Amino acid sequence: MRTLQELLDATSPAWPLVQEWLASASSPVEVLPRDEVAAGEVLQQLQVTTRSTLGAVAYETGGLLVDQGWLRVLGSGGVRMRGSLANWNALGVHLAVAPTQGMLLVAHDVLGGHFALDGGALGEGRGGAFYFAPDSLKWEDLGRGYSDLLAFFLGGDLSEFYGAYRWSGWSEDVSRLSPDEGFSLHPPLWTAEGKDPALVSRRAVPMTELLNVQLEFARQLDGTAP
């Protein structure tokens, strides 16, 4: 276990690069404040340095709320968003997220979609980014690593990525959610009846509950979910 001082890279930290991406972001981004002690603990639990963009986000932020909170990038957690890179990945005192073995969850969205880095459960274990899509209940290979994923979150076209699954008035609905909550949809997106967001009902539930329910459905349907 490397110490906190060993993980803090003062010579070439990645945070200035992340700040550049934040300054030119294509969608509104709120940088949640960090607690310095908690941020240090999360960095130690992850055992990554602040030379990496993952370490920079973990240590410098409580998390990022992208596009009015539709997308939540995990950091060290805090009052606004209690979920962190540590407790979402069963490091230290954690939430009910047992299915994360062999991957590192790094972000989630209001539909229950989750972004994770592969640690062997999803592919070859080389850290590639995958998306657990709520419309298919499958992990999809995004063909990029964490830095490229973060750059896409901040500079890419999220409206195109989420396509027809946004509904009229979605931003107002999202504003009433805690960043630790998502929408449980009925019928769910992975059914034929649930493809039209105008025809589904939405109920706010904890994100951990939403992930666990979807992973259980995926297991029951094809048995391939980790």
Coordinates of C-alpha atoms in Angstrom, one line a residue:
M1 CA 0.0 0.0 0.0
R2 CA 1.5 3.3 -1.1
T3 CA 1.1 6.2 1.3
L4 CA -0.9 9.3 0.4
Q5 CA 2.3 11.3 -0.1
E6 CA 3.5 8.7 -2.6
L7 CA 0.2 9.0 -4.5
L8 CA 0.2 12.9 -4.7
D9 CA 2.1 13.8 -7.8
A10 CA 3.3 17.4 -7.5
T11 CA 5.5 17.3 -10.7
S12 CA 2.9 16.4 -13.3
P13 CA -0.6 16.2 -11.9
A14 CA -3.5 15.6 -14.2
W15 CA -5.9 18.1 -12.5
P16 CA -4.8 21.1 -14.7
L17 CA -5.8 19.1 -17.8
V18 CA -9.1 18.1 -16.3
Q19 CA -9.7 21.8 -15.5
E20 CA -9.1 22.7 -19.1
W21 CA -11.7 20.1 -20.1
L22 CA -14.1 21.6 -17.6
A23 CA -13.6 25.1 -18.8
S24 CA -14.5 24.1 -22.4
A25 CA -17.2 21.5 -21.5
S26 CA -20.0 21.2 -24.0
S27 CA -22.7 20.7 -21.3
P28 CA -23.1 22.4 -17.8
V29 CA -20.8 20.7 -15.2
E30 CA -20.9 21.2 -11.5
V31 CA -17.8 20.3 -9.6
L32 CA -18.8 19.1 -6.2
P33 CA -16.6 20.2 -3.3
R34 CA -14.3 17.7 -1.7
D35 CA -13.4 17.0 1.9
E36 CA -9.6 16.9 1.9
V37 CA -9.4 14.1 4.5
A38 CA -12.0 12.0 2.7
A39 CA -10.4 12.6 -0.6
G40 CA -7.0 11.4 0.7
E41 CA -8.7 8.3 2.1
V42 CA -10.4 7.5 -1.3
L43 CA -7.1 8.0 -3.2
Q44 CA -5.3 5.6 -0.8
Q45 CA -8.1 3.0 -1.2
L46 CA -7.8 3.3 -5.0
Q47 CA -4.0 3.2 -5.0
V48 CA -3.8 5.5 -8.0
T49 CA -1.7 8.6 -8.3
T50 CA -2.9 12.1 -9.1
R51 CA -0.8 11.9 -12.3
S52 CA -3.8 10.0 -13.7
T53 CA -7.1 11.6 -14.5
L54 CA -8.8 9.1 -12.4
G55 CA -6.7 10.0 -9.4
A56 CA -7.2 13.7 -10.1
V57 CA -11.0 13.4 -10.1
A58 CA -10.8 11.2 -7.0
Y59 CA -8.6 13.6 -5.0
E60 CA -9.7 17.0 -6.3
T61 CA -13.5 16.6 -6.4
G62 CA -16.4 15.2 -4.6
G63 CA -17.7 14.2 -8.0
L64 CA -18.9 15.9 -11.2
L65 CA -22.6 16.5 -12.1
V66 CA -22.7 16.7 -15.9
D67 CA -25.5 18.0 -18.1
Q68 CA -27.7 19.2 -15.2
G69 CA -27.1 16.1 -13.2
W70 CA -28.1 13.6 -15.9
L71 CA -24.6 12.0 -15.6
R72 CA -22.7 11.7 -12.4
V73 CA -18.9 11.1 -12.4
L74 CA -17.7 9.6 -9.1
G75 CA -15.1 11.4 -7.0
S76 CA -14.4 11.3 -3.3
G77 CA -18.1 11.9 -2.3
G78 CA -19.5 14.4 0.0
V79 CA -22.7 16.0 1.3
R80 CA -24.3 16.4 -2.1
M81 CA -23.4 13.0 -3.5
R82 CA -22.4 10.5 -0.9
G83 CA -21.5 7.8 -3.4
S84 CA -17.8 7.8 -4.1
L85 CA -15.2 5.8 -6.1
A86 CA -14.5 4.0 -2.8
N87 CA -17.9 3.0 -1.5
W88 CA -19.3 2.3 -5.0
N89 CA -16.5 -0.3 -5.4
A90 CA -16.7 -1.9 -2.0
L91 CA -13.5 -0.3 -0.7
G92 CA -13.6 0.5 3.0
V93 CA -17.1 1.2 4.4
H94 CA -19.3 0.7 1.4
L95 CA -22.8 0.5 0.0
A96 CA -24.5 -2.7 -1.2
V97 CA -22.5 -3.0 -4.4
A98 CA -21.2 -6.6 -4.4
P99 CA -21.6 -7.1 -8.2
T100 CA -18.6 -4.8 -8.8
Q101 CA -15.9 -7.4 -8.3
G102 CA -13.5 -7.4 -11.3
M103 CA -14.4 -3.9 -12.4
L104 CA -14.3 -0.3 -11.2
L105 CA -17.5 1.7 -11.4
V106 CA -16.7 5.3 -12.3
A107 CA -20.0 7.0 -13.3
H108 CA -23.7 6.5 -13.6
D109 CA -26.7 8.2 -15.2
V110 CA -30.3 8.8 -14.2
L111 CA -31.5 5.9 -16.3
G112 CA -29.5 3.4 -14.3
G113 CA -26.7 3.2 -16.8
H114 CA -23.3 2.6 -15.3
F115 CA -19.8 3.1 -16.6
A116 CA -17.0 0.9 -15.4
L117 CA -13.4 0.1 -16.1
D118 CA -12.7 -3.5 -16.8
G119 CA -10.6 -5.4 -14.2
G120 CA -11.2 -8.8 -15.7
A121 CA -15.0 -9.2 -15.2
L122 CA -15.9 -7.5 -18.5
G123 CA -13.1 -8.3 -20.9
E124 CA -9.3 -8.7 -20.9
G125 CA -8.8 -6.8 -17.7
R126 CA -6.9 -3.9 -19.3
G127 CA -8.9 -1.1 -17.8
G128 CA -11.1 -0.4 -20.8
A129 CA -14.3 1.5 -20.3
F130 CA -17.7 -0.4 -20.5
Y131 CA -21.3 0.9 -20.3
F132 CA -24.0 -1.2 -18.7
A133 CA -26.9 -0.1 -20.9
P134 CA -30.4 -0.1 -19.3
D135 CA -32.0 -0.7 -22.7
S136 CA -30.2 -4.0 -23.3
L137 CA -29.0 -5.0 -19.8
K138 CA -25.6 -5.7 -21.3
W139 CA -22.1 -4.4 -20.8
E140 CA -21.0 -2.6 -24.0
D141 CA -17.3 -2.0 -24.8
L142 CA -16.8 1.7 -25.4
G143 CA -13.4 1.3 -26.9
R144 CA -11.7 3.8 -24.7
G145 CA -9.9 4.2 -21.4
Y146 CA -10.8 6.5 -18.4
S147 CA -9.2 9.6 -19.7
D148 CA -10.9 9.4 -23.1
L149 CA -14.2 8.6 -21.3
L150 CA -13.9 11.6 -19.1
A151 CA -13.0 13.8 -22.1
F152 CA -16.2 12.5 -23.8
F153 CA -18.3 13.2 -20.8
L154 CA -17.1 16.8 -20.7
G155 CA -16.8 17.5 -24.4
G156 CA -18.9 15.0 -26.3
D157 CA -22.5 15.1 -27.4
L158 CA -24.5 13.4 -24.6
S159 CA -27.8 14.2 -26.3
E160 CA -26.7 12.0 -29.2
F161 CA -25.4 9.3 -26.9
Y162 CA -28.7 9.0 -25.0
G163 CA -30.7 9.5 -28.2
A164 CA -34.5 9.0 -27.9
Y165 CA -34.4 8.1 -24.2
R166 CA -34.7 11.7 -23.1
W167 CA -38.2 13.1 -22.7
S168 CA -39.8 16.5 -22.7
G169 CA -39.1 18.1 -19.3
W170 CA -36.3 15.7 -18.4
S171 CA -34.1 18.5 -16.9
E172 CA -36.8 19.5 -14.5
D173 CA -37.4 15.9 -13.4
V174 CA -33.6 15.3 -12.9
S175 CA -33.3 18.5 -10.8
R176 CA -35.6 16.9 -8.2
L177 CA -33.3 13.9 -7.8
S178 CA -30.4 13.5 -5.4
P179 CA -27.2 12.6 -7.3
D180 CA -27.4 9.3 -5.5
E181 CA -30.8 8.5 -7.1
G182 CA -32.0 7.4 -10.5
F183 CA -35.3 6.6 -12.2
S184 CA -36.9 3.2 -12.0
L185 CA -38.9 3.1 -15.2
H186 CA -42.1 1.1 -15.8
P187 CA -42.1 -0.5 -18.3
P188 CA -38.3 -0.7 -18.1
L189 CA -36.2 0.4 -21.1
W190 CA -35.1 -3.1 -22.0
T191 CA -38.7 -4.1 -22.8
A192 CA -40.4 -3.3 -26.2
E193 CA -43.0 -1.3 -24.3
G194 CA -40.4 0.8 -22.5
K195 CA -38.6 2.2 -25.5
D196 CA -40.8 5.4 -25.7
P197 CA -39.9 7.6 -22.7
A198 CA -43.3 9.4 -23.1
L199 CA -45.1 6.2 -22.3
V200 CA -43.3 5.1 -19.1
S201 CA -43.7 6.1 -15.5
R202 CA -40.7 7.2 -13.5
R203 CA -40.0 6.6 -9.8
A204 CA -36.9 7.9 -7.9
V205 CA -34.9 5.1 -6.2
P206 CA -31.4 4.8 -4.8
M207 CA -28.8 4.2 -7.5
T208 CA -27.5 1.1 -5.7
E209 CA -31.0 -0.4 -5.8
L210 CA -31.4 0.4 -9.4
L211 CA -28.0 -1.3 -10.4
N212 CA -28.7 -4.4 -8.3
V213 CA -32.2 -4.8 -9.7
Q214 CA -31.0 -4.4 -13.3
L215 CA -28.0 -6.8 -12.8
E216 CA -30.4 -9.4 -11.3
F217 CA -32.7 -9.0 -14.4
A218 CA -29.7 -9.4 -16.6
R219 CA -28.7 -12.6 -14.8
Q220 CA -32.2 -14.1 -15.0
L221 CA -32.4 -13.3 -18.8
D222 CA -29.1 -14.7 -20.0
G223 CA -26.9 -15.5 -17.1
T224 CA -23.9 -13.5 -18.6
A225 CA -23.9 -10.5 -16.2
P226 CA -20.9 -10.5 -13.8

